[in-house]
Coordinates of C-alpha atoms in Angstrom, one line a residue:
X1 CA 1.8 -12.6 -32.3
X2 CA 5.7 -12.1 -30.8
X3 CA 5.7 -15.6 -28.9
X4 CA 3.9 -17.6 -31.9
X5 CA 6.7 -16.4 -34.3
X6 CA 9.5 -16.8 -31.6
X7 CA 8.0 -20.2 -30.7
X8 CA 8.1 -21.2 -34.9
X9 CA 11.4 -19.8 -35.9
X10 CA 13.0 -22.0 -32.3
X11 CA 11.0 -25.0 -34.3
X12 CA 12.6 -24.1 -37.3
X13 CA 16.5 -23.5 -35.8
X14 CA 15.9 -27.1 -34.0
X15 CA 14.9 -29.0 -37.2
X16 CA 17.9 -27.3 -39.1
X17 CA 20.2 -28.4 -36.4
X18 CA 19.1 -31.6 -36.4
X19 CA 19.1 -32.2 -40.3
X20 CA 22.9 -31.0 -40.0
X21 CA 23.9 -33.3 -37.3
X22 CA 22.1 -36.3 -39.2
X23 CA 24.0 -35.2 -42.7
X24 CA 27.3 -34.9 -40.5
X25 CA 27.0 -37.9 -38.8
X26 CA 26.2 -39.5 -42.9
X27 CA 29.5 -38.1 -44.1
X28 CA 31.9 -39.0 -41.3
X29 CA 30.1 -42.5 -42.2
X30 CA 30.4 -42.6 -45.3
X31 CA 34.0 -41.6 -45.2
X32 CA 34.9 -44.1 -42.6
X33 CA 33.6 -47.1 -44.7
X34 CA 35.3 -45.8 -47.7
X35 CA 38.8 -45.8 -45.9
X36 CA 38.1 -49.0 -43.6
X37 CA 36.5 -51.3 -46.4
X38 CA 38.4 -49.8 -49.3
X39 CA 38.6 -53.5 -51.0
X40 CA 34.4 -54.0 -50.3
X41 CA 32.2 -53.3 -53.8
X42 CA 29.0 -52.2 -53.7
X43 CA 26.7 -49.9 -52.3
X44 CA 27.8 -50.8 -48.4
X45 CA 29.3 -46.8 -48.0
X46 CA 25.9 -45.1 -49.1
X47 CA 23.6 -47.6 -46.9
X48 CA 25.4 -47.6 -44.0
X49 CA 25.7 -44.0 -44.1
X50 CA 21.9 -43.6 -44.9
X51 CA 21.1 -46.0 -41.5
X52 CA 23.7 -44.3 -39.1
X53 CA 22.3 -40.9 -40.3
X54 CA 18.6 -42.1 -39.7
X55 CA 19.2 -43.2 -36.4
X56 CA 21.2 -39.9 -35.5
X57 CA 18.2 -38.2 -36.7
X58 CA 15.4 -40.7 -35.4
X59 CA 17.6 -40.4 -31.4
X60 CA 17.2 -36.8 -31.7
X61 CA 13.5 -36.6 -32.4
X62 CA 12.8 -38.9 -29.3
X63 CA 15.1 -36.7 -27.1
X64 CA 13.1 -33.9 -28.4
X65 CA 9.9 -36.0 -27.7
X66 CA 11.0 -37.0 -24.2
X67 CA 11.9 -33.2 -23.4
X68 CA 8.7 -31.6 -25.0
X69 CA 6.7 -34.4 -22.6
X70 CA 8.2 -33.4 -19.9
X71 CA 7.5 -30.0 -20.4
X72 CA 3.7 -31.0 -21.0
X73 CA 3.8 -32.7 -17.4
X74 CA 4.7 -30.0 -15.7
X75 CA 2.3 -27.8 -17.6
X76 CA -0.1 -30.1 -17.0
X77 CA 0.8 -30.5 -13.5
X78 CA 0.7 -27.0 -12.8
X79 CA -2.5 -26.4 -14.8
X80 CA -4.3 -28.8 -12.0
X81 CA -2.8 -27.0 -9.5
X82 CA -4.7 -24.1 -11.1
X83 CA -7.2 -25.8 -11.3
X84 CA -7.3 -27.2 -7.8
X85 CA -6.6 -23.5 -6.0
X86 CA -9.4 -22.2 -8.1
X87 CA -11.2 -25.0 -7.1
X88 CA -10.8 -24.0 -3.7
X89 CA -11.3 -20.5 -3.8
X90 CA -14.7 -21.1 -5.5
X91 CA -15.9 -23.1 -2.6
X92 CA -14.4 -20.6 -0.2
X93 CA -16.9 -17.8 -2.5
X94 CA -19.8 -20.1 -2.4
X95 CA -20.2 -19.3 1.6
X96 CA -20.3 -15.6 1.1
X97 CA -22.4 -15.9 -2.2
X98 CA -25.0 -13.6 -0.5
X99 CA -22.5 -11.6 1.2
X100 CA -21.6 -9.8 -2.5
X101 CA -18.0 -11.6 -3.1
X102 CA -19.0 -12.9 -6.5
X103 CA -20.2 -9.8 -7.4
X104 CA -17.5 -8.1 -6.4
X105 CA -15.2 -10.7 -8.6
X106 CA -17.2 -10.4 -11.4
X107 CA -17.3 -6.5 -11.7
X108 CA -13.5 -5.9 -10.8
X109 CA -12.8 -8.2 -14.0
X110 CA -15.3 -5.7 -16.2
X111 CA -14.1 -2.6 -14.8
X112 CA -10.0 -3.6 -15.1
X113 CA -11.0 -4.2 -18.5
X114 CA -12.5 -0.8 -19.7
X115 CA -12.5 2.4 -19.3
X116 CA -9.0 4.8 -19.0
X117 CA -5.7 3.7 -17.5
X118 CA -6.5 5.9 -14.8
X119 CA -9.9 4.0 -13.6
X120 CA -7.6 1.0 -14.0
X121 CA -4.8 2.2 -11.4
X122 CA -7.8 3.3 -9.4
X123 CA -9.8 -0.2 -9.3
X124 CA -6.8 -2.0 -8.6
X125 CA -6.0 0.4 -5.5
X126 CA -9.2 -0.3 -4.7
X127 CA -9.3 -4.4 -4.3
X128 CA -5.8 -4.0 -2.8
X129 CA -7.4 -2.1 -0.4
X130 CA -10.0 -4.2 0.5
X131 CA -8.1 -7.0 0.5
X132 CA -5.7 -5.6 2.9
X133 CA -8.3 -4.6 5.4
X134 CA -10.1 -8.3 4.8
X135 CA -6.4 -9.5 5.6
X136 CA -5.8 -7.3 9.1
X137 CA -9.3 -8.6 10.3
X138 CA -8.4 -12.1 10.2
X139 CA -6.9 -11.3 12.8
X140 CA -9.6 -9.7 14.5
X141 CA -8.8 -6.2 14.2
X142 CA -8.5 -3.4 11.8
X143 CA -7.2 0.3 11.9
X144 CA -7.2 3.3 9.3
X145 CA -6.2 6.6 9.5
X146 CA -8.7 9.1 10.5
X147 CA -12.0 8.4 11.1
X148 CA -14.1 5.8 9.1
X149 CA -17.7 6.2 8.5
X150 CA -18.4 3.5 6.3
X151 CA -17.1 1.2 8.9
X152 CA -19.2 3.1 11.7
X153 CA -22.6 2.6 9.1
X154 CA -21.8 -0.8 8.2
X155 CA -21.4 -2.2 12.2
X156 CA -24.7 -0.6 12.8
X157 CA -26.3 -1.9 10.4
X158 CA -25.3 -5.3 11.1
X159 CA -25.7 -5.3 15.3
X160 CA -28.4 -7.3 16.2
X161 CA -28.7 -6.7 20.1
X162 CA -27.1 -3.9 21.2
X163 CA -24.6 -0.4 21.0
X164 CA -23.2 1.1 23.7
X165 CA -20.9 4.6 23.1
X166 CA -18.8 6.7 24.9
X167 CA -18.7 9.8 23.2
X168 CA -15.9 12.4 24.3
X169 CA -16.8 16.1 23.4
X170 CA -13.4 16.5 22.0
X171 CA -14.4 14.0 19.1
X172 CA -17.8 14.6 19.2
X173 CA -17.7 18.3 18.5
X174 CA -19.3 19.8 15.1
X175 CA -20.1 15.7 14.6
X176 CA -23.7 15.5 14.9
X177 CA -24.7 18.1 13.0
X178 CA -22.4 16.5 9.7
X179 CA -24.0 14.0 6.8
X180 CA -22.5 10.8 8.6
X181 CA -23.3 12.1 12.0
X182 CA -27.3 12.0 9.4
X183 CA -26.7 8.2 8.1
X184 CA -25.3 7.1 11.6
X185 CA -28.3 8.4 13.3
X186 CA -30.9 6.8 10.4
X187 CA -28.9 3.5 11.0
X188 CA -29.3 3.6 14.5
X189 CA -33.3 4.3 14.2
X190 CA -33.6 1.1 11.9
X191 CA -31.3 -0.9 14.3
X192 CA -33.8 -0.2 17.3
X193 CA -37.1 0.0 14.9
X194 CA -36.5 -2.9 12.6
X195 CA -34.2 -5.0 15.1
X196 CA -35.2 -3.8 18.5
X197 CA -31.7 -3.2 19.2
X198 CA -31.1 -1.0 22.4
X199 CA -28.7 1.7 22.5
X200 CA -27.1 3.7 25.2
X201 CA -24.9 6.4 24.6
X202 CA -22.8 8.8 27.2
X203 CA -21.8 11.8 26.5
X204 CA -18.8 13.1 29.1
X205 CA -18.2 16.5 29.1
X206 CA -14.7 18.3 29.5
X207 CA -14.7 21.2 32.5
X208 CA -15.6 24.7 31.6
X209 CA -18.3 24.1 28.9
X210 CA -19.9 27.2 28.2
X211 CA -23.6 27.3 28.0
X212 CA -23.8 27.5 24.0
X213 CA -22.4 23.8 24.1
X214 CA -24.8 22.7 27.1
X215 CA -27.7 23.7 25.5
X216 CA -26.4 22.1 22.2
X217 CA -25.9 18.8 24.1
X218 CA -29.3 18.8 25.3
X219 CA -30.8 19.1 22.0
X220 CA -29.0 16.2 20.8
X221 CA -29.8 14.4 23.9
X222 CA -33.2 15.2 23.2
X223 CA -33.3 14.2 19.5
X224 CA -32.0 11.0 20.6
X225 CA -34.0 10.2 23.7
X226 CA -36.6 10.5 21.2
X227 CA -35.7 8.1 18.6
X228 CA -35.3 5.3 21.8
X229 CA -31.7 5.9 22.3
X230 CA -30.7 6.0 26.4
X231 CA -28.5 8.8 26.8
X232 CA -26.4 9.9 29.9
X233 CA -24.2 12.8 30.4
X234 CA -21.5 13.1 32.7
X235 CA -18.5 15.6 33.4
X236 CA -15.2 14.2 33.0
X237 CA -13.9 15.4 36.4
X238 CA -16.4 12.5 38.0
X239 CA -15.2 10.0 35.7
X240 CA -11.7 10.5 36.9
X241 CA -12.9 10.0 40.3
X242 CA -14.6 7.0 39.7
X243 CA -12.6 4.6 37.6
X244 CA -9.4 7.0 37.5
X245 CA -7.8 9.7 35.6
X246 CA -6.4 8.7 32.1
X247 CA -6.9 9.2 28.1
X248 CA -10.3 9.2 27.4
X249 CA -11.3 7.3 24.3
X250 CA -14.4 7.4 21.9
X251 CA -15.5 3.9 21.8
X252 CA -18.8 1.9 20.7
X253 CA -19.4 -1.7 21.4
X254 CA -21.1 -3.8 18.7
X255 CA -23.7 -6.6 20.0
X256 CA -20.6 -6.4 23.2
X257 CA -18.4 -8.6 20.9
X258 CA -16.9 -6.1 18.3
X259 CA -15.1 -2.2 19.2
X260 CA -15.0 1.1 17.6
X261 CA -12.4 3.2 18.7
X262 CA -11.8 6.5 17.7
X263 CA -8.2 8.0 18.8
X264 CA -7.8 11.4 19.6
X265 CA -4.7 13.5 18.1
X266 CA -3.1 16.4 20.7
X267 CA -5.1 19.4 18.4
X268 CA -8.2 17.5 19.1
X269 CA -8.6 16.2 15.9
X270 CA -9.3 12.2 14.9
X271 CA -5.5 10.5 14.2
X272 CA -7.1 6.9 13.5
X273 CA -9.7 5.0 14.2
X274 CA -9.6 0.6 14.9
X275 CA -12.4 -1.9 15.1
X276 CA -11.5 -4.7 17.0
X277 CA -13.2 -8.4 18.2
X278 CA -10.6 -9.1 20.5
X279 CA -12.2 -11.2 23.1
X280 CA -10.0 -9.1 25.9
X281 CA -9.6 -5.9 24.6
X282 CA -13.9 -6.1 23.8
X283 CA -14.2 -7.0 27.5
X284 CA -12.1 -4.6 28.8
X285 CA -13.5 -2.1 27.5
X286 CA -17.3 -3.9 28.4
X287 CA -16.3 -3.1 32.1
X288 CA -15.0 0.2 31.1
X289 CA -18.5 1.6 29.6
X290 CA -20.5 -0.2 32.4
X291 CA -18.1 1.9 35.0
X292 CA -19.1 5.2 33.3
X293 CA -22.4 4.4 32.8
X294 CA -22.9 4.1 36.6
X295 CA -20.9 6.7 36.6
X296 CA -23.1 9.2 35.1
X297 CA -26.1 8.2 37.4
X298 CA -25.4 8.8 41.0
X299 CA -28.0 8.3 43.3
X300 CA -26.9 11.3 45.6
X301 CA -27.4 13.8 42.2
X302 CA -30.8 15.0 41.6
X303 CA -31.9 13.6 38.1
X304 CA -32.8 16.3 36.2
X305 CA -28.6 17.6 36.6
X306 CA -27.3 13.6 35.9
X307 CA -24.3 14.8 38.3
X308 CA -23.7 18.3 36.3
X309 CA -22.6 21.2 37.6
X310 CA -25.2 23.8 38.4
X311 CA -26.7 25.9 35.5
X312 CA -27.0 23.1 33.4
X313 CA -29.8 23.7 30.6
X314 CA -33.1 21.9 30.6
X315 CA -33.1 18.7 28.8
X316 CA -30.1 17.3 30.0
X317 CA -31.6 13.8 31.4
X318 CA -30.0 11.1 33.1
X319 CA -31.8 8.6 31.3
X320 CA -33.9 9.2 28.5
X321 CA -36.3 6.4 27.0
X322 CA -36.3 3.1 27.1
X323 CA -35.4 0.5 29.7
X324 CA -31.9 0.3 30.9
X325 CA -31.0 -3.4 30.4
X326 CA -29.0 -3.3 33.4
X327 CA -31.2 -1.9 35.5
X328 CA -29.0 0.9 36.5

């Protein structure tokens, strides 16, 4: 109600004004003919007052008119401009209408709307969020701190061909017996189920595991042999001698055209993780995980130790299920 009563009393000062310029303008009129046709009779002084007056007033109206039209072009104007980028941006939402965008608009407009201040702050932290990430990946790559599951799930569940992982036991320790390490490994049995998607994975073991970890491995090797997953183990000190001693990095390729890196911190812990489709930095790191895949099958070993040191538990295979796309 604060604009609406601004907007009539700056109606009201305008017509006020202009009734005192017109009633000015009358009287210096008037005074003028009085002293200029002093020897004129008749009503000459009040007429041509009256007309000078009037068309005071009448010129001030039309400059009001001319300035309140322009004003309604450029609302106008800008209102199609509105119009026009909305316009746009709906077409640009029709693509994705099955991709949940609308859905997505419609409900952030409900939930700003209701609800506590606080669930307000929160929805809008939210959408800035996503939009920020939807921003970074236009440039084909993405990076949060930590580790992101939702972005491991969601790549899984839209690969269509194939996953190959390097898995470090540095990152990899305590994982696979978590809730996402659960929903990463049901995503992974619908991929190769529903989609007949083929996954290999190889674990690389640091020196000096004792055999509490080597037997864990196995049984994780053996869970996932199981489900249809190719698994490979191989100790780090034969990946140095292979393709060269440097950081080692978790990373899984997505249907070879899309990365998930995981960064290690110096505790051991995750410091950030980055998904990237990088046409150079995907195929760098496609001739990086066919190295240590090779790697971790060496014809010299005998298969049941996959190149491992002696003592190795049983279950520990070089390839388990499946048929290795590359024949390797």
């Amino acid at each position: 109600m604060s604009a609406p009563t601004r907007s009539s009393g700056d109606s009201a000062r305008q017509l006020t004004l202009k009734l005192l310029v017109t009633v000015v303008v009358g009287g210096v009129v008037y005074v003028l003919t009085n002293v200029l046709l002093r020897e004129e009779e008749g009503p000459w002084e009040l007429l041509l007052s009256a007309l000078c007056g009037g068309t005071v007033l009448i010129v001030q109206f039309m400059a009001s008119f001319v300035n309140q039209l322009s004003e309604l072009k450029d609302v106008v104007e800008k209102r199609f401009a509105d119009i026009g980028e909305a316009t746009k941006l709906f077409n640009e939402v029709e693509k994705l209408r099955g991709d949940g965008v609308p859905r997505l608009a419609e409900h952030a407009t409900k939930v700003v709307s209701m609800g506590p201040e606080i669930l307000h702050e929160f929805a809008h932290e939210e959408i800035n969020r996503l939009a920020s990430q939807m921003e970074k990946l236009t440039k084909l790559s993405a990076d949060c701190a930590g580790e992101n599951h939702d972005w491991l799930i969601n790549l899984t569940k839209g690969t269509r061909s194939s996953i190959d992982a390097v898995s470090t036991t540095v990152v990899d320790d305590g994982f696979w017996n978590s809730e996402p390490a659960g929903r990463y490994i049901t995503a992974q049995r619908e991929a190769i189920d529903d989609r007949h998607v083929a996954v290999r994975r190889v674990f690389i073991m640091k020196e000096g595991q004792d055999r509490d970890s080597l037997a864990a491995l196995a049984a994780i090797c053996k869970e996932q042999g199981e489900m249809g997953i190719q698994v490979r183990v191989v100790p780090q000190e034969k990946i140095a001698r292979r393709i060269g001693r440097g950081k080692m990095i978790d990373f899984i390729l997505f249907d070879r055209a899309m990365s998930y890196e995981i960064k290690a911190d110096l505790d051991g812990g995750i410091s950030s993780t980055t998904v990237n489709a990088g046409l150079s930095e995907v195929q760098t790191l496609i001739r990086r995980f066919g190295m240590i895949w090779e790697a971790a099958k060496d014809p010299n070993d005998e298969p049941a130790l996959n190149g491992l040191p002696d003592g190795v538990p049983d279950g520990v295979p070089v390839l388990t299920n499946g048929t290795d796309p590359d024949a390797a």
